[in-house]
mmCIF file of C-alpha atoms and ligand atoms in Angstrom:
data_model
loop_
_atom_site.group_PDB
_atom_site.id
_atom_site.type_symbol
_atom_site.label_atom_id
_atom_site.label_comp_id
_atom_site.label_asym_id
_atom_site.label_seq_id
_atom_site.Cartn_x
_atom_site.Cartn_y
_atom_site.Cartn_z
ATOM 1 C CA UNK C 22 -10.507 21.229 -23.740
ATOM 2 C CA UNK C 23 -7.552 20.039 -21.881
ATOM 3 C CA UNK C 24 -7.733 16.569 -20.133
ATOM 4 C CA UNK C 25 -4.809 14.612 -18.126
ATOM 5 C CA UNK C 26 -3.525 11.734 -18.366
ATOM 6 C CA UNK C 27 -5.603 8.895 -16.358
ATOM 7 C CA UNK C 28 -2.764 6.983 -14.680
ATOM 8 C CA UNK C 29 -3.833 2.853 -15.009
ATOM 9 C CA UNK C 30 -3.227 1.634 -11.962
ATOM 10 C CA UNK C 31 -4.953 -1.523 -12.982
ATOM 11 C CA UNK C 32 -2.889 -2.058 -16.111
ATOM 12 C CA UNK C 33 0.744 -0.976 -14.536
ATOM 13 C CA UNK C 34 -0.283 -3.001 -11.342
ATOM 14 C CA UNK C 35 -1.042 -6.252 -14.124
ATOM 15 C CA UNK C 36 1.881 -5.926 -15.814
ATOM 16 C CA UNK C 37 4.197 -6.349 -12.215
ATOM 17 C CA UNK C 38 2.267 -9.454 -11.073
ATOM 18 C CA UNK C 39 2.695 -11.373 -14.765
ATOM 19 C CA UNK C 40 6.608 -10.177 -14.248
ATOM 20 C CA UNK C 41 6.540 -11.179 -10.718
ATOM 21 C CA UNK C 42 4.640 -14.911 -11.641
ATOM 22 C CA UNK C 43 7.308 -15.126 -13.910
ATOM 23 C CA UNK C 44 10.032 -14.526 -11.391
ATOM 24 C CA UNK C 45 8.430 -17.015 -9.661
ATOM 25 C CA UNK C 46 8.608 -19.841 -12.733
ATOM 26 C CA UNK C 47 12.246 -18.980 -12.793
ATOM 27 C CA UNK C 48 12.658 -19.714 -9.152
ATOM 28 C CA UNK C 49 10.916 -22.930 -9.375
ATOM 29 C CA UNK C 50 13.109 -24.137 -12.469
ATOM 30 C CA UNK C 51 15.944 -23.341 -10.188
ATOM 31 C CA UNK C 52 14.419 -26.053 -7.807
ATOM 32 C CA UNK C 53 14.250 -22.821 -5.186
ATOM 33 C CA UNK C 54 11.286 -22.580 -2.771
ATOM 34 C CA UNK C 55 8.156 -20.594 -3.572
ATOM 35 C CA UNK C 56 7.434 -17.519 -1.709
ATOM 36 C CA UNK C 57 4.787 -17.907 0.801
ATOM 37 C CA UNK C 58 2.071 -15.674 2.295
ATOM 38 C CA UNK C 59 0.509 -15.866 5.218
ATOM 39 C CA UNK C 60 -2.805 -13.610 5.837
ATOM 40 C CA UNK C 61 -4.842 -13.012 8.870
ATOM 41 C CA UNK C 62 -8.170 -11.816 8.971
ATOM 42 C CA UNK C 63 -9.633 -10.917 12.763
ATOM 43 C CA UNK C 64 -13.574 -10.289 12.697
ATOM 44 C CA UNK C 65 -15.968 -9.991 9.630
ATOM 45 C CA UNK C 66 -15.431 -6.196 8.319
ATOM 46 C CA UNK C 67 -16.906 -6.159 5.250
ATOM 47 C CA UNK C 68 -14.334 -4.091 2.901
ATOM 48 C CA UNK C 69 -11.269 -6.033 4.690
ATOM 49 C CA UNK C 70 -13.002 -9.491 3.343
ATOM 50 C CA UNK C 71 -13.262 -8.202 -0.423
ATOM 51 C CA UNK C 72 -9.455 -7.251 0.154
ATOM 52 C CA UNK C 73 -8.074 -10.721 1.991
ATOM 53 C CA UNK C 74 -9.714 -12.789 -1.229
ATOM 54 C CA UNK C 75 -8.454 -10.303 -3.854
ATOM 55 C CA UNK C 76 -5.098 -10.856 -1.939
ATOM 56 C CA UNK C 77 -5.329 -14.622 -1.579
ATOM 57 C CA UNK C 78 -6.301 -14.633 -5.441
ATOM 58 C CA UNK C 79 -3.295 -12.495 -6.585
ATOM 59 C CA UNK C 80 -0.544 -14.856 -4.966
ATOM 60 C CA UNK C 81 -2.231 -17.892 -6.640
ATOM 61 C CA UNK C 82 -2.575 -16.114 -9.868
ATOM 62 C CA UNK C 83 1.428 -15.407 -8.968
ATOM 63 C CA UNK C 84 2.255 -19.174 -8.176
ATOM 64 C CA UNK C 85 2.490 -17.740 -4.355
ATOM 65 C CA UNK C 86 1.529 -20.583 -1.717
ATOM 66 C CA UNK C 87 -0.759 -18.668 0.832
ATOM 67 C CA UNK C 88 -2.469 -19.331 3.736
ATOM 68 C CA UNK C 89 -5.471 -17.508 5.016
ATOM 69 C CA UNK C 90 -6.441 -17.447 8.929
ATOM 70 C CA UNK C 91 -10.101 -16.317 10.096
ATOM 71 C CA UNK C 92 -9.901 -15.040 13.609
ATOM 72 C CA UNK C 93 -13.236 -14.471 15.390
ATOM 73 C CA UNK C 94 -13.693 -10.353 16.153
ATOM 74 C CA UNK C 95 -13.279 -11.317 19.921
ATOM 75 C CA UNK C 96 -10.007 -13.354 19.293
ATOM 76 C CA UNK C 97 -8.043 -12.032 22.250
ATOM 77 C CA UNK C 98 -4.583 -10.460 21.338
ATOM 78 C CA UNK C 99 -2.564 -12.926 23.389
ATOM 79 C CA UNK C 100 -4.050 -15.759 20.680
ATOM 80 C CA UNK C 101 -3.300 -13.396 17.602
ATOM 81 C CA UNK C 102 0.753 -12.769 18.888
ATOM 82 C CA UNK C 103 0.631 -16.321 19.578
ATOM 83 C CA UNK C 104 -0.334 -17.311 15.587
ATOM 84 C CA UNK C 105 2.584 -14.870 14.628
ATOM 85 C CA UNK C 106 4.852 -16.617 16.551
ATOM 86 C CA UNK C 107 4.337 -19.817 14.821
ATOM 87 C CA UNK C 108 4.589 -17.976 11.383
ATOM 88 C CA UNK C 109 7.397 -15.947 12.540
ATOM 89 C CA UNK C 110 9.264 -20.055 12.919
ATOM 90 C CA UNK C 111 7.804 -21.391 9.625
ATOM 91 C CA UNK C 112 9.953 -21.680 6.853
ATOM 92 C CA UNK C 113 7.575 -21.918 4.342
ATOM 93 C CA UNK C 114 6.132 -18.634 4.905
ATOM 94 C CA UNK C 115 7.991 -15.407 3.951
ATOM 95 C CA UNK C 116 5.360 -13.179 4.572
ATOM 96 C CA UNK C 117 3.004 -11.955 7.162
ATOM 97 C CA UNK C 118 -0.377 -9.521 7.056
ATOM 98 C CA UNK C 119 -2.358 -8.781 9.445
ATOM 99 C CA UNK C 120 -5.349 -7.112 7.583
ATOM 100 C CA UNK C 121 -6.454 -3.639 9.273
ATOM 101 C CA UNK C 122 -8.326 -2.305 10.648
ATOM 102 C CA UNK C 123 -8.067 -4.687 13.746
ATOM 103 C CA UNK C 124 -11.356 -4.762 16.389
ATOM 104 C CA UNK C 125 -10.663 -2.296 19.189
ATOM 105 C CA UNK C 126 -9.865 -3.924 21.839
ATOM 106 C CA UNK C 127 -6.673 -5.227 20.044
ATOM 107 C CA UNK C 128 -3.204 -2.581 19.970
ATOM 108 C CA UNK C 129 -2.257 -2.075 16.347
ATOM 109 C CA UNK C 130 1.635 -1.371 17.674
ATOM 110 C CA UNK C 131 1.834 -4.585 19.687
ATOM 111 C CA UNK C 132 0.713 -6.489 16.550
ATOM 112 C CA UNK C 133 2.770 -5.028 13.817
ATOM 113 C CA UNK C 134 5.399 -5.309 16.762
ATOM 114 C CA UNK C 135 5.523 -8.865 16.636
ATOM 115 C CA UNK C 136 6.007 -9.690 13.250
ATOM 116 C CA UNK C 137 9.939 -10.392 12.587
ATOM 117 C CA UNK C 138 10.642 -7.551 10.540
ATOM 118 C CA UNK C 139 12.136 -10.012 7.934
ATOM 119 C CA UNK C 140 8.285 -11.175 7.066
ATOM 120 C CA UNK C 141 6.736 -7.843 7.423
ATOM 121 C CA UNK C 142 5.467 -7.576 3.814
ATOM 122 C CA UNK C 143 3.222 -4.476 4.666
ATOM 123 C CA UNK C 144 6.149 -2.347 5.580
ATOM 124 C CA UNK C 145 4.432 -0.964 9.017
ATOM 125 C CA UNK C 146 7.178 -2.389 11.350
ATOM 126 C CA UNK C 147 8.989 -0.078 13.167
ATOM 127 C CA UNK C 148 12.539 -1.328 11.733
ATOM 128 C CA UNK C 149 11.147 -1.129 8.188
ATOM 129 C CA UNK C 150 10.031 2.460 8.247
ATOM 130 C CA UNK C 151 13.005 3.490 10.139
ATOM 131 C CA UNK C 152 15.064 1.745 6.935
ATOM 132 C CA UNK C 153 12.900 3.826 4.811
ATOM 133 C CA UNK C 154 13.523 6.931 7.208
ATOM 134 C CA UNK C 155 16.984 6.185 6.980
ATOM 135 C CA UNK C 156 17.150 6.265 3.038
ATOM 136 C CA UNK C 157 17.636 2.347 2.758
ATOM 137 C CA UNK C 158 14.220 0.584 2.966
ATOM 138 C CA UNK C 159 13.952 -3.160 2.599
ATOM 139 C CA UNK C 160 10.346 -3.710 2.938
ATOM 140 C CA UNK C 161 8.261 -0.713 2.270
ATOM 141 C CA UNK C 162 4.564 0.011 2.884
ATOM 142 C CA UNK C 163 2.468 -1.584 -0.113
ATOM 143 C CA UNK C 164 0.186 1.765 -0.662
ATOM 144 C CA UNK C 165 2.955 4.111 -0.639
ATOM 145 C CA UNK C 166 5.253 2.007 -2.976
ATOM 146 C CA UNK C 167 2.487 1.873 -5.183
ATOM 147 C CA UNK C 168 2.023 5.188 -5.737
ATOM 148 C CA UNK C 169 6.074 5.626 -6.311
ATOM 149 C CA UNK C 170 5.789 2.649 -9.115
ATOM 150 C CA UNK C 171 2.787 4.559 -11.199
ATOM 151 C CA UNK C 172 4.675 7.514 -11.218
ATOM 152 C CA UNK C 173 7.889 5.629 -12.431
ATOM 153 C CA UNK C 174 5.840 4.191 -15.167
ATOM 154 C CA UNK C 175 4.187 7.141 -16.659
ATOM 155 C CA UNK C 176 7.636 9.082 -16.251
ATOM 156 C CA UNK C 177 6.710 11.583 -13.559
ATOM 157 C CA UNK C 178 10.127 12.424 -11.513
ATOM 158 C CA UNK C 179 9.348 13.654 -7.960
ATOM 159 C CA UNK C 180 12.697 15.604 -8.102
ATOM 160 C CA UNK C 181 12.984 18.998 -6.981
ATOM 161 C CA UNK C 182 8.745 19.649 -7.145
ATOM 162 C CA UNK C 183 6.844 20.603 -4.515
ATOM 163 C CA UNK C 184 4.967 17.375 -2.756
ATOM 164 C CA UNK C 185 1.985 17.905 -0.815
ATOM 165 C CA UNK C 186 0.336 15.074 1.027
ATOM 166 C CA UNK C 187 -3.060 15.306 2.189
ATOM 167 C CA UNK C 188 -3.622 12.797 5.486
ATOM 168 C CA UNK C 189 -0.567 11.916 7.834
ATOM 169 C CA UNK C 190 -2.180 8.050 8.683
ATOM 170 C CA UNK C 191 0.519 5.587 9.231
ATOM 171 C CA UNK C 192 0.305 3.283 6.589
ATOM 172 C CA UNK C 193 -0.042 6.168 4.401
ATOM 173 C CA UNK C 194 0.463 9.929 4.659
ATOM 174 C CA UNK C 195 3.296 9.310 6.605
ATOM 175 C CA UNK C 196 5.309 6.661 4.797
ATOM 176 C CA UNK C 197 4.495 8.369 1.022
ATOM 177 C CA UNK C 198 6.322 11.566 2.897
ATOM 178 C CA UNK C 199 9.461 9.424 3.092
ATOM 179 C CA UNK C 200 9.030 7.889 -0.244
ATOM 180 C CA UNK C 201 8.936 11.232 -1.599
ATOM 181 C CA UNK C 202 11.539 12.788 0.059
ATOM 182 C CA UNK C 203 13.907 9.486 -0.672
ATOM 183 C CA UNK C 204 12.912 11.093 -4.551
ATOM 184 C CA UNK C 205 14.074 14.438 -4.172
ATOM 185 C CA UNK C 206 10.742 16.108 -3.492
ATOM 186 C CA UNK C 207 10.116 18.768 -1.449
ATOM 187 C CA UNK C 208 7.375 17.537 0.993
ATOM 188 C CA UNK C 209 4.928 19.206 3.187
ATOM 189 C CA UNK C 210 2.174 16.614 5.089
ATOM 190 C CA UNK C 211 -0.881 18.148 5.831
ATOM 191 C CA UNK C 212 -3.683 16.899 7.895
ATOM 192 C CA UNK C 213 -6.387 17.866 10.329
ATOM 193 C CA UNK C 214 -4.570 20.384 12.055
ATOM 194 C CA UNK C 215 -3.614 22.036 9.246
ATOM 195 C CA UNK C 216 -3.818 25.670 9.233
ATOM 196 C CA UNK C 217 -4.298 26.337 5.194
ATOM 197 C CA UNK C 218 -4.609 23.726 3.124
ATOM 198 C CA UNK C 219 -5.457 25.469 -0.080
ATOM 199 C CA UNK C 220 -2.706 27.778 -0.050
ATOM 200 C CA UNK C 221 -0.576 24.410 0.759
ATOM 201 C CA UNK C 222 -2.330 22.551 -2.357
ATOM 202 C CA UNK C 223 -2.065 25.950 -4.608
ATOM 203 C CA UNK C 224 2.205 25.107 -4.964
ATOM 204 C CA UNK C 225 2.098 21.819 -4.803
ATOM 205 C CA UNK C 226 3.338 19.839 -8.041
ATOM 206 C CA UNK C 227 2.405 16.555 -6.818
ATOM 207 C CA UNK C 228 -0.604 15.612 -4.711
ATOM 208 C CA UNK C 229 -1.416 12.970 -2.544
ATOM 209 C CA UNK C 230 -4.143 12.287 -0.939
ATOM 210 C CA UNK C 231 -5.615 9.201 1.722
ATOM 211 C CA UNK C 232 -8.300 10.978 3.955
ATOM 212 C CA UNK C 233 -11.141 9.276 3.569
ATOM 213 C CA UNK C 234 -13.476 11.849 2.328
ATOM 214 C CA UNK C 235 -15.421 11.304 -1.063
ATOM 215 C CA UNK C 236 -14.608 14.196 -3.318
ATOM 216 C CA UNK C 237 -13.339 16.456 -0.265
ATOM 217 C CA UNK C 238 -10.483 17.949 -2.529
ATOM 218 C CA UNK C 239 -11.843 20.173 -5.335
ATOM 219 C CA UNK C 240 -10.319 21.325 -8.788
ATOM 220 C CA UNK C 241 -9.663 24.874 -7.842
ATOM 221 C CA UNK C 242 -7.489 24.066 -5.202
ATOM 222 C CA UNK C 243 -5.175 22.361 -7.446
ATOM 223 C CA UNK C 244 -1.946 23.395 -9.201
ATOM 224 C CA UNK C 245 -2.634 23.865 -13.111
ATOM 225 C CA UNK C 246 -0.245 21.208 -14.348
ATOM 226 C CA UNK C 247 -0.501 19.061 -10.896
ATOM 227 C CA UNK C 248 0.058 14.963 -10.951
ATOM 228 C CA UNK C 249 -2.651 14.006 -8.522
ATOM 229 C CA UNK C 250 -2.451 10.264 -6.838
ATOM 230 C CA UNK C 251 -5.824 9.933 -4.849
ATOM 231 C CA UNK C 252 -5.197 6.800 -2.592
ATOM 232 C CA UNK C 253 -8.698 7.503 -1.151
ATOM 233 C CA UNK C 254 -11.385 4.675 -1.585
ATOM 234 C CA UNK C 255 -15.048 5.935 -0.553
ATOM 235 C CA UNK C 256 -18.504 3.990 -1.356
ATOM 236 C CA UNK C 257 -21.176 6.401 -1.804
ATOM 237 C CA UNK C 258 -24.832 5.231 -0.923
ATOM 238 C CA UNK C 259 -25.306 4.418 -4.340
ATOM 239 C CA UNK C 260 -22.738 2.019 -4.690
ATOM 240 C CA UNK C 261 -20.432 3.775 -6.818
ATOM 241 C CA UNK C 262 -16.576 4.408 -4.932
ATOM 242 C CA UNK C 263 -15.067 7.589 -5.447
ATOM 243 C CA UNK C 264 -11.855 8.657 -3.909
ATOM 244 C CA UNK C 265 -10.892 12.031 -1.628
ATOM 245 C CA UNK C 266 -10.608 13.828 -4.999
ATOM 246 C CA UNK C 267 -13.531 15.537 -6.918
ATOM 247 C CA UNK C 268 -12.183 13.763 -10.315
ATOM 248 C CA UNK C 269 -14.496 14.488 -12.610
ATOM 249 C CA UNK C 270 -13.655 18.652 -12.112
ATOM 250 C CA UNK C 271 -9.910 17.977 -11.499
ATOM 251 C CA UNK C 272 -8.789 16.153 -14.863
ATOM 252 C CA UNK C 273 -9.621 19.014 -16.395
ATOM 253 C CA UNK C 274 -6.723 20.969 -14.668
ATOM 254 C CA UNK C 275 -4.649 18.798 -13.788
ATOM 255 C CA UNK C 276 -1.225 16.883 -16.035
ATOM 256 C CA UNK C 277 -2.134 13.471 -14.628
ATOM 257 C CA UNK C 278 -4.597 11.976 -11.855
ATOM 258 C CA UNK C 279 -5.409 8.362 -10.984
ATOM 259 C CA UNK C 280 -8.521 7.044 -11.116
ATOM 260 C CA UNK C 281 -10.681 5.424 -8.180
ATOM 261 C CA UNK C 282 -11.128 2.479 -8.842
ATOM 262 C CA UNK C 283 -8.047 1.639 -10.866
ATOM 263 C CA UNK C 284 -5.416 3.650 -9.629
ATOM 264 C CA UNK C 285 -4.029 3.101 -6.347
ATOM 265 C CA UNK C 286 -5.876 0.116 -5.227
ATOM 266 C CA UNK C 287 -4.191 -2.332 -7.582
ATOM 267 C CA UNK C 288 -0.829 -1.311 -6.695
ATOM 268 C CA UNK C 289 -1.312 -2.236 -2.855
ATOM 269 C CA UNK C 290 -1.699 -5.618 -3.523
ATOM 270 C CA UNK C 291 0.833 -6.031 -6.509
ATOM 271 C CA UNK C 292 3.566 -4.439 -4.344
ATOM 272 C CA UNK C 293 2.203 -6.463 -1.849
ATOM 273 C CA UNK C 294 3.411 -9.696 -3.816
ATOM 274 C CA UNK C 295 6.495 -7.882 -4.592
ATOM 275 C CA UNK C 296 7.430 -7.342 -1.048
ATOM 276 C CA UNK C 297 6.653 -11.005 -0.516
ATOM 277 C CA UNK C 298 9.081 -12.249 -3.529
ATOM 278 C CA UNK C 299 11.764 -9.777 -1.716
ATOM 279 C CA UNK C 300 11.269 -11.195 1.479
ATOM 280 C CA UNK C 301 11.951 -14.921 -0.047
ATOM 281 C CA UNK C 302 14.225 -14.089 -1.559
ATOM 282 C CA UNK C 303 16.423 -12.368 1.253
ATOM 283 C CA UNK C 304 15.029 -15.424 3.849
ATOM 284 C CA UNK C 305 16.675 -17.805 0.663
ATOM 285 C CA UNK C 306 20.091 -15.894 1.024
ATOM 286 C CA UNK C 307 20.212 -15.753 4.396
ATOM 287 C CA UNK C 308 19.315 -19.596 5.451
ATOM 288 C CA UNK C 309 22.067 -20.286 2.382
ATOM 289 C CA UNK C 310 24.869 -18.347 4.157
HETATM 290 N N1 LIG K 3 -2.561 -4.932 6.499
HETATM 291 C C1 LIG K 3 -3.050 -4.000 5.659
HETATM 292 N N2 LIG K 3 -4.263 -3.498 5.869
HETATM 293 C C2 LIG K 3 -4.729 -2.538 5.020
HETATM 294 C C3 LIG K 3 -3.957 -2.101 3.920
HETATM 295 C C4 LIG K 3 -2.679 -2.650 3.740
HETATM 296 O O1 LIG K 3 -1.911 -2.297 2.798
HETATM 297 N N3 LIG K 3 -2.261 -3.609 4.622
HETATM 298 N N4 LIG K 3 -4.490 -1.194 3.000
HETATM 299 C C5 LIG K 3 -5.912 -0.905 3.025
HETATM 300 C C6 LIG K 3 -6.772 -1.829 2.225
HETATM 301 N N5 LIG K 3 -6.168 -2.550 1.089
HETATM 302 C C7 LIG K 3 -5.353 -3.577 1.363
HETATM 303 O O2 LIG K 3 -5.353 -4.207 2.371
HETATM 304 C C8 LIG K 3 -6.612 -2.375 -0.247
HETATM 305 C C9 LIG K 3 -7.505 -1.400 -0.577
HETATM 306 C C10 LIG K 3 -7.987 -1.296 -1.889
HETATM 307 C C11 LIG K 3 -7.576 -2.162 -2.879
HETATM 308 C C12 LIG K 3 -8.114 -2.121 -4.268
HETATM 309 O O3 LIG K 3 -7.677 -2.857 -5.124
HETATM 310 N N6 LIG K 3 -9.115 -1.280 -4.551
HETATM 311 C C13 LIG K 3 -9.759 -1.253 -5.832
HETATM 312 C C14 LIG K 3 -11.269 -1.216 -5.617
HETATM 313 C C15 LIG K 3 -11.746 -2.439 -4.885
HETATM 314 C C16 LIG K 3 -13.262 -2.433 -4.599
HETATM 315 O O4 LIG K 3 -14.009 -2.608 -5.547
HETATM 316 O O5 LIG K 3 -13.627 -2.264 -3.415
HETATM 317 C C17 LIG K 3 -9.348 -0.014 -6.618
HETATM 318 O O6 LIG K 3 -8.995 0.995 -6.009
HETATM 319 O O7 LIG K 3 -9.375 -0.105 -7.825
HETATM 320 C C18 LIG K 3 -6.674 -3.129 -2.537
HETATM 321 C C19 LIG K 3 -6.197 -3.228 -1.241
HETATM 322 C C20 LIG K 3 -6.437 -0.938 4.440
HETATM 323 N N7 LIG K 3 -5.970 -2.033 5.191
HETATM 324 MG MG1 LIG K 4 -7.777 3.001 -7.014
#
């Protein structure tokens, strides 16, 4: 029986943040400054919580200073722009995340907005995805950048094959489009409006998919041969997290297919560091010149 490869997200994503700790070590021989994060939490959503310590955790583990902020869920806006501002000014912070979702009555856009694009280490600012847009990014979004990196490390070339992304979100359907087009892929984006999305799925030689739908994509609407990157992350009743693709019927199609959890999810946050070490980095150059 055939069976694909299971692309270890965990293991490639392990690998970047011992070369990135040791990037750091380097740095500090050097007697240069030590990239610094800066991570804001507003209100007490469960999922965001497990993701703000697993963040915190990674830049120690990376020799990373960070510093976490806790903003009660009814923190006006005006007090959240006004923390940016004073890490926008710091010099010992290179990097700035505003965990999402954000409660409602905050504007995702003004947010994002307000970060100097030089400390926007998840890629969403305006500036950064035009650079990506634009075919040369400087900070790119974590999730999408992720996905590139696992398919650089098992070899998979986006070149000339058919992409087909399932979920146009901003952080990201939209931004893996670019990714993949900056590759040489041909991409189509498909989302709720779209008309036929198994005839889309039946050419495509690379799926992605971020929906938020346990399972919703089955085996026989994939490609024979397919690389499928599932960036969805669903908790069933039981417990268990699944992502948007029925895995257990698609590895037996498809050439390669990340796992959930394992695949994606530990690429966010190593590319996550990554864009942070970039961002020093450039801030070091740039207060040197
Ligand atoms: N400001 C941001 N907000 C959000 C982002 C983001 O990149 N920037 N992405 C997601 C959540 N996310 C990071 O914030 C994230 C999601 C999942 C994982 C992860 O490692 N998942 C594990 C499973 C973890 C578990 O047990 O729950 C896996 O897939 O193996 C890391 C980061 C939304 N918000
Ligand atoms: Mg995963």
């Amino acid at each position: 029986m055939h069976t694909a490869t299971i692309i270890n997200g965990k293991e490639v994503a392990a690998q970047l943040r011992r070369d990135i700790a040791g990037m750091v070590r380097a740095r500090a021989e050097q007697g240069r400054m030590c990239p610094g994060l800066a991570v804001i939490l507003v209100g007490e959503d469960a999922a965001s919580k497990v993701y703000v310590r697993s963040k915190i955790k990674a830049c120690e583990e990376a020799g990373f200073l960070s510093r976490s902020f806790r903003l009660a869920a009814d923190t006006s806006q005006q007090v959240l722009l006004a923390l940016i501002d004073e890490l926008n000014e710091d010099p010992q912070i290179h990097g700035i995340l505003v965990q999402l979702p954000l409660p409602d009555h905050m504007h995702v856009p003004a947010v994002v907005e307000r970060i100097v694009p030089a400390k926007d280490v998840d890629g969403f600012h305006p500036y950064n995805l035009g650079r990506l847009a634009a075919k040369s990014p400087i900070l790119r979004p974590c999730t999408p950048y992720g996905c590139m990196r696992l398919l650089d490390a098992y070899g998979i070339s986006p070149m000339g094959k058919n992409a087909v992304i399932v979920g146009a979100s901003n952080i990201v359907g939209r931004p893996a489009a670019l990714e993949l087009l900056l590759r040489g892929a041909t991409v189509t984006v498909c989302h709720v409006k779209t008309r036929d999305l198994q005839a889309e799925l039946a050419r495509a030689d690379i799926v992605l998919v971020a929906i938020g739908s346990p399972g919703f994509i089955k085996a026989e609407w994939l490609k024979p041969g397919a690389t499928v990157i599932d960036v969805g992350i669903n908790r069933l009743a039981s417990g268990k997290l699944v992502g948007d693709v029925d895995f257990e019927s698609a590895r037996d199609k498809v050439a390669a297919i990340t796992p959930v959890p394992g695949g994606v999810g530990p690429m966010t946050i190593a590319c996550l560091l990554q864009n942070t070490l970039e961002a020093c980095e450039a801030l070091d150059v740039a207060q040197a010149s």
